Amino acid sequence: MAKIAILYCKQIKDHSCIACAKCYKGMAEKNGEFARYKDEDIELVAMTDCGGCPGLTVPRVKLLKETTTNIGRPMEVVHLGTCVKAAMETAACPLVYDDLKVTLEKKFGVQVVLGTHSY
């Protein structure tokens, strides 16, 4: 079972997608980046914002890792929401995916995936 956490963009959540409805649908239908789990169950262990600009994602993931571990539901994979991907591409988001992926995977031992649902 894939135990995932989703980080959404604090700035554009509920502007481009209301209530993360597309993420929930993508998980249920296993589309977009959730297609990688087609042969296994998905457990959403947490969902929160990225920490906000200018790039507070690392401390947010640290807190998320500690919290999910302490409540007995440790995350294994962090998905940066499709809204984060859109912010990186069009809204001057300060996150650099390749750098962030390496940092989070090394520091917290989790897999990092850019994107959630398909558009």
PDB file of C-alpha atoms in Angstrom:
ATOM      1  CA  MET A   1       0.000   0.000   0.000  1.00  0.00           C
ATOM      2  CA  ALA A   2       1.306   3.427  -0.951  1.00  0.00           C
ATOM      3  CA  LYS A   3       1.132   5.811   2.006  1.00  0.00           C
ATOM      4  CA  ILE A   4       1.122   9.254   0.501  1.00  0.00           C
ATOM      5  CA  ALA A   5       1.010  12.861   1.590  1.00  0.00           C
ATOM      6  CA  ILE A   6       0.001  15.647  -0.763  1.00  0.00           C
ATOM      7  CA  LEU A   7       1.326  19.180  -0.600  1.00  0.00           C
ATOM      8  CA  TYR A   8      -0.787  21.756  -2.397  1.00  0.00           C
ATOM      9  CA  CYS A   9       0.174  25.316  -3.336  1.00  0.00           C
ATOM     10  CA  LYS A  10      -0.787  27.676  -0.532  1.00  0.00           C
ATOM     11  CA  GLN A  11      -1.133  30.601  -2.948  1.00  0.00           C
ATOM     12  CA  ILE A  12      -3.369  29.111  -5.644  1.00  0.00           C
ATOM     13  CA  LYS A  13      -5.345  26.397  -3.845  1.00  0.00           C
ATOM     14  CA  ASP A  14      -9.038  27.086  -4.191  1.00  0.00           C
ATOM     15  CA  HIS A  15      -8.336  29.414  -7.129  1.00  0.00           C
ATOM     16  CA  SER A  16      -7.504  26.798  -9.752  1.00  0.00           C
ATOM     17  CA  CYS A  17      -9.232  23.881  -8.033  1.00  0.00           C
ATOM     18  CA  ILE A  18     -11.751  23.980  -5.216  1.00  0.00           C
ATOM     19  CA  ALA A  19     -11.197  21.794  -2.127  1.00  0.00           C
ATOM     20  CA  CYS A  20      -8.585  19.603  -3.861  1.00  0.00           C
ATOM     21  CA  ALA A  21     -11.486  17.785  -5.512  1.00  0.00           C
ATOM     22  CA  LYS A  22      -9.371  16.900  -8.563  1.00  0.00           C
ATOM     23  CA  CYS A  23      -6.707  15.284  -6.344  1.00  0.00           C
ATOM     24  CA  TYR A  24      -9.310  13.139  -4.610  1.00  0.00           C
ATOM     25  CA  LYS A  25     -10.834  12.152  -7.954  1.00  0.00           C
ATOM     26  CA  GLY A  26      -7.377  11.408  -9.402  1.00  0.00           C
ATOM     27  CA  MET A  27      -6.610   9.148  -6.456  1.00  0.00           C
ATOM     28  CA  ALA A  28      -9.921   7.306  -6.767  1.00  0.00           C
ATOM     29  CA  GLU A  29      -9.527   6.820 -10.522  1.00  0.00           C
ATOM     30  CA  LYS A  30      -5.729   6.410 -10.363  1.00  0.00           C
ATOM     31  CA  ASN A  31      -5.120   8.909 -13.134  1.00  0.00           C
ATOM     32  CA  GLY A  32      -2.325  11.410 -13.641  1.00  0.00           C
ATOM     33  CA  GLU A  33       0.614  10.711 -11.331  1.00  0.00           C
ATOM     34  CA  PHE A  34      -1.581   8.348  -9.296  1.00  0.00           C
ATOM     35  CA  ALA A  35      -1.550   5.899 -12.232  1.00  0.00           C
ATOM     36  CA  ARG A  36       1.751   4.582 -10.845  1.00  0.00           C
ATOM     37  CA  TYR A  37      -0.317   2.909  -8.094  1.00  0.00           C
ATOM     38  CA  LYS A  38      -2.645   1.041 -10.474  1.00  0.00           C
ATOM     39  CA  ASP A  39      -1.764  -2.312  -8.912  1.00  0.00           C
ATOM     40  CA  GLU A  40      -1.834  -1.247  -5.268  1.00  0.00           C
ATOM     41  CA  ASP A  41      -3.998   0.552  -2.764  1.00  0.00           C
ATOM     42  CA  ILE A  42      -3.433   4.199  -1.896  1.00  0.00           C
ATOM     43  CA  GLU A  43      -3.697   5.532   1.623  1.00  0.00           C
ATOM     44  CA  LEU A  44      -3.773   9.304   1.963  1.00  0.00           C
ATOM     45  CA  VAL A  45      -2.064   9.917   5.295  1.00  0.00           C
ATOM     46  CA  ALA A  46      -1.903  13.717   5.115  1.00  0.00           C
ATOM     47  CA  MET A  47      -2.679  16.708   2.952  1.00  0.00           C
ATOM     48  CA  THR A  48      -1.450  20.215   3.616  1.00  0.00           C
ATOM     49  CA  ASP A  49      -0.044  23.270   1.897  1.00  0.00           C
ATOM     50  CA  CYS A  50       3.555  23.665   0.787  1.00  0.00           C
ATOM     51  CA  GLY A  51       4.379  26.077   3.607  1.00  0.00           C
ATOM     52  CA  GLY A  52       4.009  29.142   1.425  1.00  0.00           C
ATOM     53  CA  CYS A  53       6.448  31.356  -0.391  1.00  0.00           C
ATOM     54  CA  PRO A  54       9.327  31.946  -0.350  1.00  0.00           C
ATOM     55  CA  GLY A  55       9.929  28.238  -0.183  1.00  0.00           C
ATOM     56  CA  LEU A  56       9.067  26.936   3.276  1.00  0.00           C
ATOM     57  CA  THR A  57       8.506  23.422   1.985  1.00  0.00           C
ATOM     58  CA  VAL A  58      11.403  21.708   3.763  1.00  0.00           C
ATOM     59  CA  PRO A  59      10.280  22.724   7.278  1.00  0.00           C
ATOM     60  CA  ARG A  60       6.695  21.826   6.329  1.00  0.00           C
ATOM     61  CA  VAL A  61       7.758  18.317   5.235  1.00  0.00           C
ATOM     62  CA  LYS A  62       9.832  17.944   8.419  1.00  0.00           C
ATOM     63  CA  LEU A  63       6.738  18.656  10.515  1.00  0.00           C
ATOM     64  CA  LEU A  64       4.625  16.419   8.295  1.00  0.00           C
ATOM     65  CA  LYS A  65       7.102  13.538   8.611  1.00  0.00           C
ATOM     66  CA  GLU A  66       7.223  13.886  12.405  1.00  0.00           C
ATOM     67  CA  THR A  67       3.445  14.123  12.722  1.00  0.00           C
ATOM     68  CA  THR A  68       2.568  11.211  10.456  1.00  0.00           C
ATOM     69  CA  THR A  69       5.185   9.041  12.155  1.00  0.00           C
ATOM     70  CA  ASN A  70       4.033  10.004  15.655  1.00  0.00           C
ATOM     71  CA  ILE A  71       0.424   9.084  14.909  1.00  0.00           C
ATOM     72  CA  GLY A  72       1.389   5.725  13.432  1.00  0.00           C
ATOM     73  CA  ARG A  73       0.659   6.623   9.788  1.00  0.00           C
ATOM     74  CA  PRO A  74       4.103   7.401   8.355  1.00  0.00           C
ATOM     75  CA  MET A  75       4.223   8.776   4.835  1.00  0.00           C
ATOM     76  CA  GLU A  76       6.331   7.072   2.196  1.00  0.00           C
ATOM     77  CA  VAL A  77       5.638   9.296  -0.803  1.00  0.00           C
ATOM     78  CA  VAL A  78       5.120  13.052  -1.040  1.00  0.00           C
ATOM     79  CA  HIS A  79       3.171  14.261  -4.046  1.00  0.00           C
ATOM     80  CA  LEU A  80       3.549  17.924  -4.895  1.00  0.00           C
ATOM     81  CA  GLY A  81       0.091  18.743  -6.193  1.00  0.00           C
ATOM     82  CA  THR A  82      -0.666  19.594  -9.773  1.00  0.00           C
ATOM     83  CA  CYS A  83      -1.320  23.107  -8.453  1.00  0.00           C
ATOM     84  CA  VAL A  84       2.316  23.244  -7.227  1.00  0.00           C
ATOM     85  CA  LYS A  85       3.432  22.096 -10.660  1.00  0.00           C
ATOM     86  CA  ALA A  86       1.333  24.843 -12.267  1.00  0.00           C
ATOM     87  CA  ALA A  87       2.742  27.434  -9.864  1.00  0.00           C
ATOM     88  CA  MET A  88       6.293  26.363 -10.751  1.00  0.00           C
ATOM     89  CA  GLU A  89       5.525  26.667 -14.457  1.00  0.00           C
ATOM     90  CA  THR A  90       3.475  29.867 -14.555  1.00  0.00           C
ATOM     91  CA  ALA A  91       3.336  31.739 -11.246  1.00  0.00           C
ATOM     92  CA  ALA A  92       6.964  32.405 -10.300  1.00  0.00           C
ATOM     93  CA  CYS A  93       6.973  29.754  -7.571  1.00  0.00           C
ATOM     94  CA  PRO A  94      10.434  29.791  -5.958  1.00  0.00           C
ATOM     95  CA  LEU A  95      10.628  25.985  -5.766  1.00  0.00           C
ATOM     96  CA  VAL A  96      13.032  24.196  -8.086  1.00  0.00           C
ATOM     97  CA  TYR A  97      11.681  20.671  -8.403  1.00  0.00           C
ATOM     98  CA  ASP A  98      14.930  18.786  -9.041  1.00  0.00           C
ATOM     99  CA  ASP A  99      16.660  20.452  -6.087  1.00  0.00           C
ATOM    100  CA  LEU A 100      13.656  20.020  -3.810  1.00  0.00           C
ATOM    101  CA  LYS A 101      13.252  16.359  -4.788  1.00  0.00           C
ATOM    102  CA  VAL A 102      16.867  15.559  -3.920  1.00  0.00           C
ATOM    103  CA  THR A 103      16.691  17.503  -0.633  1.00  0.00           C
ATOM    104  CA  LEU A 104      13.450  15.902   0.568  1.00  0.00           C
ATOM    105  CA  GLU A 105      14.417  12.388  -0.452  1.00  0.00           C
ATOM    106  CA  LYS A 106      17.830  12.610   1.243  1.00  0.00           C
ATOM    107  CA  LYS A 107      16.676  14.442   4.353  1.00  0.00           C
ATOM    108  CA  PHE A 108      13.434  12.567   5.035  1.00  0.00           C
ATOM    109  CA  GLY A 109      13.730   9.241   3.208  1.00  0.00           C
ATOM    110  CA  VAL A 110      10.548   9.722   1.201  1.00  0.00           C
ATOM    111  CA  GLN A 111       9.909   9.464  -2.508  1.00  0.00           C
ATOM    112  CA  VAL A 112       8.879  12.770  -4.122  1.00  0.00           C
ATOM    113  CA  VAL A 113       6.566  13.002  -7.129  1.00  0.00           C
ATOM    114  CA  LEU A 114       5.690  16.169  -9.032  1.00  0.00           C
ATOM    115  CA  GLY A 115       1.984  16.215  -9.774  1.00  0.00           C
ATOM    116  CA  THR A 116      -1.193  14.506  -8.692  1.00  0.00           C
ATOM    117  CA  HIS A 117      -4.216  14.406 -11.015  1.00  0.00           C
ATOM    118  CA  SER A 118      -4.290  14.938 -14.757  1.00  0.00           C
ATOM    119  CA  TYR A 119      -5.673  18.309 -15.845  1.00  0.00           C
TER     120      TYR A 119
END
